[in-house]
PDB file of C-alpha atoms in Angstrom:
ATOM      1  CA  UNK L   3      58.013 -96.563 270.742  1.00  0.00           C
ATOM      2  CA  UNK L   4      57.013 -93.231 269.176  1.00  0.00           C
ATOM      3  CA  UNK L   5      58.622 -90.066 270.533  1.00  0.00           C
ATOM      4  CA  UNK L   6      56.439 -87.681 272.425  1.00  0.00           C
ATOM      5  CA  UNK L   7      56.600 -84.097 271.112  1.00  0.00           C
ATOM      6  CA  UNK L   8      56.538 -81.906 274.204  1.00  0.00           C
ATOM      7  CA  UNK L   9      56.925 -78.668 272.218  1.00  0.00           C
ATOM      8  CA  UNK L  10      53.897 -76.513 271.826  1.00  0.00           C
ATOM      9  CA  UNK L  11      53.028 -73.452 269.789  1.00  0.00           C
ATOM     10  CA  UNK L  12      51.584 -70.118 270.825  1.00  0.00           C
ATOM     11  CA  UNK L  13      48.078 -70.020 272.154  1.00  0.00           C
ATOM     12  CA  UNK L  14      45.607 -67.615 270.551  1.00  0.00           C
ATOM     13  CA  UNK L  15      45.817 -65.273 273.545  1.00  0.00           C
ATOM     14  CA  UNK L  16      49.614 -65.223 273.369  1.00  0.00           C
ATOM     15  CA  UNK L  17      49.479 -64.390 269.668  1.00  0.00           C
ATOM     16  CA  UNK L  18      47.047 -61.537 270.311  1.00  0.00           C
ATOM     17  CA  UNK L  19      49.296 -60.147 273.064  1.00  0.00           C
ATOM     18  CA  UNK L  20      52.364 -60.441 270.807  1.00  0.00           C
ATOM     19  CA  UNK L  21      50.629 -58.632 267.950  1.00  0.00           C
ATOM     20  CA  UNK L  22      49.505 -55.884 270.337  1.00  0.00           C
ATOM     21  CA  UNK L  23      53.068 -55.426 271.638  1.00  0.00           C
ATOM     22  CA  UNK L  24      54.459 -55.263 268.102  1.00  0.00           C
ATOM     23  CA  UNK L  25      51.813 -52.695 267.226  1.00  0.00           C
ATOM     24  CA  UNK L  26      52.781 -50.503 270.178  1.00  0.00           C
ATOM     25  CA  UNK L  27      56.485 -50.766 269.350  1.00  0.00           C
ATOM     26  CA  UNK L  28      55.895 -49.862 265.720  1.00  0.00           C
ATOM     27  CA  UNK L  29      53.723 -46.900 266.725  1.00  0.00           C
ATOM     28  CA  UNK L  30      56.614 -45.584 268.813  1.00  0.00           C
ATOM     29  CA  UNK L  31      59.451 -46.427 266.451  1.00  0.00           C
ATOM     30  CA  UNK L  32      58.006 -45.398 263.089  1.00  0.00           C
ATOM     31  CA  UNK L  33      57.402 -41.698 263.920  1.00  0.00           C
ATOM     32  CA  UNK L  34      60.856 -41.425 265.477  1.00  0.00           C
ATOM     33  CA  UNK L  35      62.449 -43.075 262.476  1.00  0.00           C
ATOM     34  CA  UNK L  36      60.436 -40.825 260.176  1.00  0.00           C
ATOM     35  CA  UNK L  37      61.658 -37.805 262.123  1.00  0.00           C
ATOM     36  CA  UNK L  38      65.271 -38.916 261.682  1.00  0.00           C
ATOM     37  CA  UNK L  39      64.740 -39.282 257.937  1.00  0.00           C
ATOM     38  CA  UNK L  40      63.033 -35.893 257.739  1.00  0.00           C
ATOM     39  CA  UNK L  41      65.897 -34.157 259.550  1.00  0.00           C
ATOM     40  CA  UNK L  42      68.392 -35.912 257.273  1.00  0.00           C
ATOM     41  CA  UNK L  43      66.497 -34.681 254.212  1.00  0.00           C
ATOM     42  CA  UNK L  44      66.439 -31.118 255.552  1.00  0.00           C
ATOM     43  CA  UNK L  45      70.181 -31.263 256.232  1.00  0.00           C
ATOM     44  CA  UNK L  46      70.839 -32.581 252.725  1.00  0.00           C
ATOM     45  CA  UNK L  47      68.661 -29.867 251.209  1.00  0.00           C
ATOM     46  CA  UNK L  48      70.505 -27.170 253.141  1.00  0.00           C
ATOM     47  CA  UNK L  49      73.746 -28.468 251.629  1.00  0.00           C
ATOM     48  CA  UNK L  50      72.108 -28.406 248.200  1.00  0.00           C
ATOM     49  CA  UNK L  51      70.984 -24.852 248.854  1.00  0.00           C
ATOM     50  CA  UNK L  52      74.561 -23.726 249.478  1.00  0.00           C
ATOM     51  CA  UNK L  53      75.657 -25.493 246.299  1.00  0.00           C
ATOM     52  CA  UNK L  54      72.827 -23.922 244.332  1.00  0.00           C
ATOM     53  CA  UNK L  55      73.723 -20.404 245.434  1.00  0.00           C
ATOM     54  CA  UNK L  56      77.403 -21.006 244.688  1.00  0.00           C
ATOM     55  CA  UNK L  57      76.908 -22.341 241.163  1.00  0.00           C
ATOM     56  CA  UNK L  58      74.388 -19.606 240.406  1.00  0.00           C
ATOM     57  CA  UNK L  59      76.983 -16.967 241.286  1.00  0.00           C
ATOM     58  CA  UNK L  60      79.562 -18.704 239.085  1.00  0.00           C
ATOM     59  CA  UNK L  61      77.107 -19.039 236.200  1.00  0.00           C
ATOM     60  CA  UNK L  62      76.144 -15.372 236.355  1.00  0.00           C
ATOM     61  CA  UNK L  63      79.780 -14.270 236.295  1.00  0.00           C
ATOM     62  CA  UNK L  64      80.440 -16.453 233.244  1.00  0.00           C
ATOM     63  CA  UNK L  65      77.254 -15.380 231.475  1.00  0.00           C
ATOM     64  CA  UNK L  66      77.643 -14.205 227.892  1.00  0.00           C
ATOM     65  CA  UNK L  67      73.990 -13.391 227.271  1.00  0.00           C
ATOM     66  CA  UNK L  68      70.973 -11.914 229.034  1.00  0.00           C
ATOM     67  CA  UNK L  69      70.841 -12.799 232.715  1.00  0.00           C
ATOM     68  CA  UNK L  70      67.712 -14.916 233.355  1.00  0.00           C
ATOM     69  CA  UNK L  71      68.093 -14.347 237.093  1.00  0.00           C
ATOM     70  CA  UNK L  72      66.837 -10.780 236.754  1.00  0.00           C
ATOM     71  CA  UNK L  73      63.892 -11.738 234.545  1.00  0.00           C
ATOM     72  CA  UNK L  74      60.919 -11.801 236.933  1.00  0.00           C
ATOM     73  CA  UNK L  75      58.934 -13.801 234.384  1.00  0.00           C
ATOM     74  CA  UNK L  76      61.230 -16.788 234.811  1.00  0.00           C
ATOM     75  CA  UNK L  77      59.980 -19.558 237.071  1.00  0.00           C
ATOM     76  CA  UNK L  78      62.168 -21.372 239.589  1.00  0.00           C
ATOM     77  CA  UNK L  79      61.973 -24.501 237.421  1.00  0.00           C
ATOM     78  CA  UNK L  80      63.215 -22.571 234.383  1.00  0.00           C
ATOM     79  CA  UNK L  81      66.139 -21.116 236.306  1.00  0.00           C
ATOM     80  CA  UNK L  82      67.202 -24.526 237.611  1.00  0.00           C
ATOM     81  CA  UNK L  83      66.856 -25.966 234.088  1.00  0.00           C
ATOM     82  CA  UNK L  84      69.090 -23.136 232.856  1.00  0.00           C
ATOM     83  CA  UNK L  85      71.810 -24.292 235.260  1.00  0.00           C
ATOM     84  CA  UNK L  86      71.285 -27.957 234.419  1.00  0.00           C
ATOM     85  CA  UNK L  87      71.560 -27.351 230.678  1.00  0.00           C
ATOM     86  CA  UNK L  88      74.958 -25.742 231.270  1.00  0.00           C
ATOM     87  CA  UNK L  89      76.136 -28.607 233.508  1.00  0.00           C
ATOM     88  CA  UNK L  90      76.242 -26.566 236.691  1.00  0.00           C
ATOM     89  CA  UNK L  91      73.732 -28.997 238.219  1.00  0.00           C
ATOM     90  CA  UNK L  92      72.898 -32.618 237.527  1.00  0.00           C
ATOM     91  CA  UNK L  93      69.623 -33.454 235.854  1.00  0.00           C
ATOM     92  CA  UNK L  94      68.076 -34.888 239.029  1.00  0.00           C
ATOM     93  CA  UNK L  95      68.628 -31.814 241.179  1.00  0.00           C
ATOM     94  CA  UNK L  96      65.638 -31.189 243.442  1.00  0.00           C
ATOM     95  CA  UNK L  97      64.736 -30.910 247.116  1.00  0.00           C
ATOM     96  CA  UNK L  98      64.533 -34.197 249.013  1.00  0.00           C
ATOM     97  CA  UNK L  99      62.256 -32.920 251.779  1.00  0.00           C
ATOM     98  CA  UNK L 100      58.573 -33.455 251.153  1.00  0.00           C
ATOM     99  CA  UNK L 101      56.715 -30.277 250.126  1.00  0.00           C
ATOM    100  CA  UNK L 102      59.947 -28.267 249.893  1.00  0.00           C
ATOM    101  CA  UNK L 103      61.240 -26.251 246.946  1.00  0.00           C
ATOM    102  CA  UNK L 104      64.197 -24.096 246.035  1.00  0.00           C
ATOM    103  CA  UNK L 105      62.866 -20.603 245.376  1.00  0.00           C
ATOM    104  CA  UNK L 106      64.800 -17.770 243.726  1.00  0.00           C
ATOM    105  CA  UNK L 107      64.358 -14.309 245.268  1.00  0.00           C
ATOM    106  CA  UNK L 108      64.658 -11.598 242.620  1.00  0.00           C
ATOM    107  CA  UNK L 109      64.906  -8.994 245.387  1.00  0.00           C
ATOM    108  CA  UNK L 110      67.749 -10.661 247.294  1.00  0.00           C
ATOM    109  CA  UNK L 111      69.249 -12.383 244.234  1.00  0.00           C
ATOM    110  CA  UNK L 112      69.705 -15.676 246.032  1.00  0.00           C
ATOM    111  CA  UNK L 113      67.984 -19.031 246.483  1.00  0.00           C
ATOM    112  CA  UNK L 114      65.958 -20.045 249.533  1.00  0.00           C
ATOM    113  CA  UNK L 115      64.706 -23.421 250.719  1.00  0.00           C
ATOM    114  CA  UNK L 116      60.975 -22.958 251.256  1.00  0.00           C
ATOM    115  CA  UNK L 117      58.589 -25.462 252.841  1.00  0.00           C
ATOM    116  CA  UNK L 118      54.980 -25.800 251.713  1.00  0.00           C
ATOM    117  CA  UNK L 119      53.446 -27.451 254.767  1.00  0.00           C
ATOM    118  CA  UNK L 120      56.402 -28.413 256.961  1.00  0.00           C
ATOM    119  CA  UNK L 121      57.408 -25.620 259.303  1.00  0.00           C
ATOM    120  CA  UNK L 122      61.116 -24.961 259.629  1.00  0.00           C
ATOM    121  CA  UNK L 123      62.024 -23.492 263.008  1.00  0.00           C
ATOM    122  CA  UNK L 124      65.018 -21.405 264.035  1.00  0.00           C
ATOM    123  CA  UNK L 125      65.975 -19.527 267.192  1.00  0.00           C
ATOM    124  CA  UNK L 126      67.262 -15.970 267.062  1.00  0.00           C
ATOM    125  CA  UNK L 127      69.705 -14.445 269.510  1.00  0.00           C
ATOM    126  CA  UNK L 128      67.042 -12.130 270.935  1.00  0.00           C
ATOM    127  CA  UNK L 129      64.905 -15.071 272.073  1.00  0.00           C
ATOM    128  CA  UNK L 130      62.402 -15.122 269.231  1.00  0.00           C
ATOM    129  CA  UNK L 131      61.524 -18.642 268.115  1.00  0.00           C
ATOM    130  CA  UNK L 132      60.657 -18.385 264.431  1.00  0.00           C
ATOM    131  CA  UNK L 133      58.810 -20.797 262.168  1.00  0.00           C
ATOM    132  CA  UNK L 134      58.468 -20.508 258.409  1.00  0.00           C
ATOM    133  CA  UNK L 135      56.721 -21.965 255.423  1.00  0.00           C
ATOM    134  CA  UNK L 136      55.868 -20.615 251.983  1.00  0.00           C
ATOM    135  CA  UNK L 137      53.446 -18.092 253.488  1.00  0.00           C
ATOM    136  CA  UNK L 138      56.177 -16.389 255.517  1.00  0.00           C
ATOM    137  CA  UNK L 139      57.522 -16.320 259.052  1.00  0.00           C
ATOM    138  CA  UNK L 140      55.575 -16.800 262.264  1.00  0.00           C
ATOM    139  CA  UNK L 141      56.831 -15.829 265.723  1.00  0.00           C
ATOM    140  CA  UNK L 142      56.097 -19.041 267.589  1.00  0.00           C
ATOM    141  CA  UNK L 143      57.343 -18.204 271.071  1.00  0.00           C
ATOM    142  CA  UNK L 144      59.661 -15.961 273.039  1.00  0.00           C
ATOM    143  CA  UNK L 145      62.359 -17.114 275.451  1.00  0.00           C
ATOM    144  CA  UNK L 146      64.114 -13.788 275.982  1.00  0.00           C
ATOM    145  CA  UNK L 147      63.954 -11.434 278.930  1.00  0.00           C
ATOM    146  CA  UNK L 148      63.667  -8.047 277.201  1.00  0.00           C
ATOM    147  CA  UNK L 149      60.362  -6.235 277.655  1.00  0.00           C
ATOM    148  CA  UNK L 150      60.702  -4.001 274.586  1.00  0.00           C
ATOM    149  CA  UNK L 151      60.256  -6.034 271.402  1.00  0.00           C
ATOM    150  CA  UNK L 152      61.095  -5.053 267.833  1.00  0.00           C
ATOM    151  CA  UNK L 153      59.499  -7.141 265.076  1.00  0.00           C
ATOM    152  CA  UNK L 154      61.512  -6.796 261.839  1.00  0.00           C
ATOM    153  CA  UNK L 155      59.848  -6.767 258.446  1.00  0.00           C
ATOM    154  CA  UNK L 156      61.546  -9.912 257.192  1.00  0.00           C
ATOM    155  CA  UNK L 157      64.040 -12.652 257.905  1.00  0.00           C
ATOM    156  CA  UNK L 158      66.205 -14.238 255.208  1.00  0.00           C
ATOM    157  CA  UNK L 159      64.101 -12.581 252.546  1.00  0.00           C
ATOM    158  CA  UNK L 160      60.754 -13.852 253.839  1.00  0.00           C
ATOM    159  CA  UNK L 161      58.191 -11.525 255.389  1.00  0.00           C
ATOM    160  CA  UNK L 162      57.241 -11.954 259.049  1.00  0.00           C
ATOM    161  CA  UNK L 163      53.454 -12.233 258.842  1.00  0.00           C
ATOM    162  CA  UNK L 164      52.171 -13.781 262.038  1.00  0.00           C
ATOM    163  CA  UNK L 165      52.562 -13.558 265.797  1.00  0.00           C
ATOM    164  CA  UNK L 166      51.559 -17.014 266.990  1.00  0.00           C
ATOM    165  CA  UNK L 167      49.123 -18.144 269.651  1.00  0.00           C
ATOM    166  CA  UNK L 168      50.463 -17.438 273.162  1.00  0.00           C
ATOM    167  CA  UNK L 169      53.813 -16.387 271.669  1.00  0.00           C
ATOM    168  CA  UNK L 170      54.431 -13.761 274.387  1.00  0.00           C
ATOM    169  CA  UNK L 171      51.883 -14.901 276.954  1.00  0.00           C
ATOM    170  CA  UNK L 172      52.827 -13.908 280.521  1.00  0.00           C
ATOM    171  CA  UNK L 173      56.078 -12.301 279.331  1.00  0.00           C
ATOM    172  CA  UNK L 174      54.852  -8.871 280.482  1.00  0.00           C
ATOM    173  CA  UNK L 175      56.031  -7.122 277.343  1.00  0.00           C
ATOM    174  CA  UNK L 176      55.776  -3.349 277.762  1.00  0.00           C
ATOM    175  CA  UNK L 177      56.239  -2.241 274.152  1.00  0.00           C
ATOM    176  CA  UNK L 178      56.318  -3.703 270.666  1.00  0.00           C
ATOM    177  CA  UNK L 179      57.569  -1.832 267.608  1.00  0.00           C
ATOM    178  CA  UNK L 180      56.810  -2.591 263.974  1.00  0.00           C
ATOM    179  CA  UNK L 181      58.671  -0.973 261.050  1.00  0.00           C
ATOM    180  CA  UNK L 182      56.667   1.155 258.614  1.00  0.00           C
ATOM    181  CA  UNK L 183      56.905  -1.609 255.996  1.00  0.00           C
ATOM    182  CA  UNK L 184      55.817  -4.363 258.393  1.00  0.00           C
ATOM    183  CA  UNK L 185      54.008  -7.306 256.841  1.00  0.00           C
ATOM    184  CA  UNK L 186      52.386  -8.645 260.023  1.00  0.00           C
ATOM    185  CA  UNK L 187      48.778  -9.571 259.237  1.00  0.00           C
ATOM    186  CA  UNK L 188      47.702 -11.654 262.222  1.00  0.00           C
ATOM    187  CA  UNK L 189      48.157 -11.649 265.998  1.00  0.00           C
ATOM    188  CA  UNK L 190      47.164 -15.007 267.475  1.00  0.00           C
ATOM    189  CA  UNK L 191      45.025 -16.070 270.407  1.00  0.00           C
ATOM    190  CA  UNK L 192      46.445 -15.004 273.804  1.00  0.00           C
ATOM    191  CA  UNK L 193      49.590 -13.743 272.065  1.00  0.00           C
ATOM    192  CA  UNK L 194      50.296 -11.134 274.785  1.00  0.00           C
ATOM    193  CA  UNK L 195      47.827 -12.271 277.422  1.00  0.00           C
ATOM    194  CA  UNK L 196      48.772 -11.774 281.074  1.00  0.00           C
ATOM    195  CA  UNK L 197      47.850 -13.849 284.099  1.00  0.00           C
ATOM    196  CA  UNK L 198      48.027 -10.893 286.478  1.00  0.00           C
ATOM    197  CA  UNK L 199      46.524  -7.487 285.766  1.00  0.00           C
ATOM    198  CA  UNK L 200      49.577  -5.384 286.595  1.00  0.00           C
ATOM    199  CA  UNK L 201      52.258  -4.431 284.083  1.00  0.00           C
ATOM    200  CA  UNK L 202      52.227  -4.973 280.363  1.00  0.00           C
ATOM    201  CA  UNK L 203      51.424  -2.464 277.648  1.00  0.00           C
ATOM    202  CA  UNK L 204      50.397   1.141 278.129  1.00  0.00           C
ATOM    203  CA  UNK L 205      50.110   1.836 274.401  1.00  0.00           C
ATOM    204  CA  UNK L 206      50.357  -0.045 271.095  1.00  0.00           C
ATOM    205  CA  UNK L 207      50.747   1.148 267.526  1.00  0.00           C
ATOM    206  CA  UNK L 208      49.766  -1.629 265.148  1.00  0.00           C
ATOM    207  CA  UNK L 209      51.157  -1.886 261.600  1.00  0.00           C
ATOM    208  CA  UNK L 210      48.934  -0.889 258.683  1.00  0.00           C
ATOM    209  CA  UNK L 211      49.270  -4.437 257.351  1.00  0.00           C
ATOM    210  CA  UNK L 212      47.370  -5.925 260.307  1.00  0.00           C
ATOM    211  CA  UNK L 213      44.165  -7.758 259.366  1.00  0.00           C
ATOM    212  CA  UNK L 214      43.202  -9.832 262.385  1.00  0.00           C
ATOM    213  CA  UNK L 215      43.628  -9.937 266.176  1.00  0.00           C
ATOM    214  CA  UNK L 216      42.462 -13.211 267.703  1.00  0.00           C
ATOM    215  CA  UNK L 217      40.658 -13.807 271.001  1.00  0.00           C
ATOM    216  CA  UNK L 218      42.298 -12.664 274.263  1.00  0.00           C
ATOM    217  CA  UNK L 219      45.416 -11.436 272.436  1.00  0.00           C
ATOM    218  CA  UNK L 220      46.040  -8.603 274.948  1.00  0.00           C
ATOM    219  CA  UNK L 221      43.737  -9.672 277.772  1.00  0.00           C
ATOM    220  CA  UNK L 222      44.614  -8.329 281.248  1.00  0.00           C
ATOM    221  CA  UNK L 223      46.918  -5.611 279.911  1.00  0.00           C
ATOM    222  CA  UNK L 224      44.875  -3.280 282.087  1.00  0.00           C
ATOM    223  CA  UNK L 225      47.269  -0.307 281.845  1.00  0.00           C
ATOM    224  CA  UNK L 226      46.702  -0.076 278.095  1.00  0.00           C
ATOM    225  CA  UNK L 227      45.128   3.301 277.343  1.00  0.00           C
ATOM    226  CA  UNK L 228      46.218   4.181 273.799  1.00  0.00           C
ATOM    227  CA  UNK L 229      45.861   2.134 270.598  1.00  0.00           C
ATOM    228  CA  UNK L 230      46.782   3.183 267.067  1.00  0.00           C
ATOM    229  CA  UNK L 231      45.142   0.859 264.560  1.00  0.00           C
ATOM    230  CA  UNK L 232      44.481   0.665 260.817  1.00  0.00           C
ATOM    231  CA  UNK L 233      41.301   0.170 258.816  1.00  0.00           C
ATOM    232  CA  UNK L 234      39.119  -2.946 258.794  1.00  0.00           C
ATOM    233  CA  UNK L 235      40.934  -5.038 261.384  1.00  0.00           C
ATOM    234  CA  UNK L 236      38.931  -8.041 262.579  1.00  0.00           C
ATOM    235  CA  UNK L 237      38.975  -8.183 266.386  1.00  0.00           C
ATOM    236  CA  UNK L 238      38.091 -11.301 268.379  1.00  0.00           C
ATOM    237  CA  UNK L 239      36.618 -11.779 271.847  1.00  0.00           C
ATOM    238  CA  UNK L 240      37.986  -9.967 274.922  1.00  0.00           C
ATOM    239  CA  UNK L 241      41.080  -8.855 273.047  1.00  0.00           C
ATOM    240  CA  UNK L 242      41.833  -5.778 275.179  1.00  0.00           C
ATOM    241  CA  UNK L 243      41.429  -5.391 278.938  1.00  0.00           C
ATOM    242  CA  UNK L 244      38.738  -7.937 279.854  1.00  0.00           C
ATOM    243  CA  UNK L 245      35.872  -7.128 277.543  1.00  0.00           C
ATOM    244  CA  UNK L 246      34.800  -6.108 274.048  1.00  0.00           C
ATOM    245  CA  UNK L 247      34.493  -2.380 274.732  1.00  0.00           C
ATOM    246  CA  UNK L 248      37.327  -1.435 272.378  1.00  0.00           C
ATOM    247  CA  UNK L 249      35.921  -3.607 269.600  1.00  0.00           C
ATOM    248  CA  UNK L 250      32.478  -2.048 270.050  1.00  0.00           C
ATOM    249  CA  UNK L 251      33.839   1.489 269.737  1.00  0.00           C
ATOM    250  CA  UNK L 252      36.068   0.557 266.795  1.00  0.00           C
ATOM    251  CA  UNK L 253      33.167  -1.055 264.944  1.00  0.00           C
ATOM    252  CA  UNK L 254      30.887   1.888 265.772  1.00  0.00           C
ATOM    253  CA  UNK L 255      33.477   4.006 263.979  1.00  0.00           C
ATOM    254  CA  UNK L 256      33.165   1.745 260.905  1.00  0.00           C
ATOM    255  CA  UNK L 257      36.485   0.064 261.718  1.00  0.00           C
ATOM    256  CA  UNK L 258      38.251   3.242 260.701  1.00  0.00           C
ATOM    257  CA  UNK L 259      41.948   3.845 261.255  1.00  0.00           C
ATOM    258  CA  UNK L 260      43.048   6.199 263.968  1.00  0.00           C
ATOM    259  CA  UNK L 261      44.129   6.676 267.555  1.00  0.00           C
ATOM    260  CA  UNK L 262      41.843   5.372 270.281  1.00  0.00           C
ATOM    261  CA  UNK L 263      42.336   6.317 273.923  1.00  0.00           C
ATOM    262  CA  UNK L 264      40.896   5.001 277.175  1.00  0.00           C
ATOM    263  CA  UNK L 265      39.517   7.720 279.443  1.00  0.00           C
ATOM    264  CA  UNK L 266      37.206   7.510 282.436  1.00  0.00           C
ATOM    265  CA  UNK L 267      36.418   3.866 281.780  1.00  0.00           C
ATOM    266  CA  UNK L 268      35.597   4.313 278.086  1.00  0.00           C
ATOM    267  CA  UNK L 269      37.357   3.995 274.744  1.00  0.00           C
ATOM    268  CA  UNK L 270      37.027   6.994 272.440  1.00  0.00           C
ATOM    269  CA  UNK L 271      38.479   7.832 269.053  1.00  0.00           C
ATOM    270  CA  UNK L 272      40.565  10.978 268.942  1.00  0.00           C
TER     271      UNK L 272
END
């Protein structure tokens, strides 16, 4: 008598459900796994960076000819090749992180790990959350409690160029100071916007490097009555107070640098 096979395979519906579940699991797992790999690559590259700076110092001390590390015409690739040819580095030395490079600073005389598209974030003791890529540093957010903010020119040899969207929103900052050599070019949307209309800035002196102030950057800072600004700054919508009155006056003055004050409900240039 033939045996009866009571086993049965998956139905079509069960297979579809299984495939859907596997798809969901892979969608969750792959990005997390990719993030782990990315962090591992960054960590490895930071170790390489320390090695690179160490061997460069040793090579320069032992140098018996012209120092290529002061020749501004030398590319980063040429400088690394110089070290490889003298067996300070192996022939495969390069950054593991995607879109990252080791860049020599002729000003600081040291190497930096610079990211092309990936932003590398660090937290400073004063509460500034910084992000960087090849274009420079961006202030991403602020977790501190101080109301008087100083924005330095640079960090680790890279210029601070941007104040990010909503970076200081509802922090009720009362003053911000930029050094004379500041490189800040852009202040993002709602960067210093307030929910309430009390408190905040009474005056601001922008750096000469500033090129753009995005929408609502200082909205509801209603006590603001003095602004020092440079030439040809692009100003978005409702940047100051709750309207475009400052922008209108600034543009009527051909976007010219100077001190603008708020008197009797109107902005005027001094």
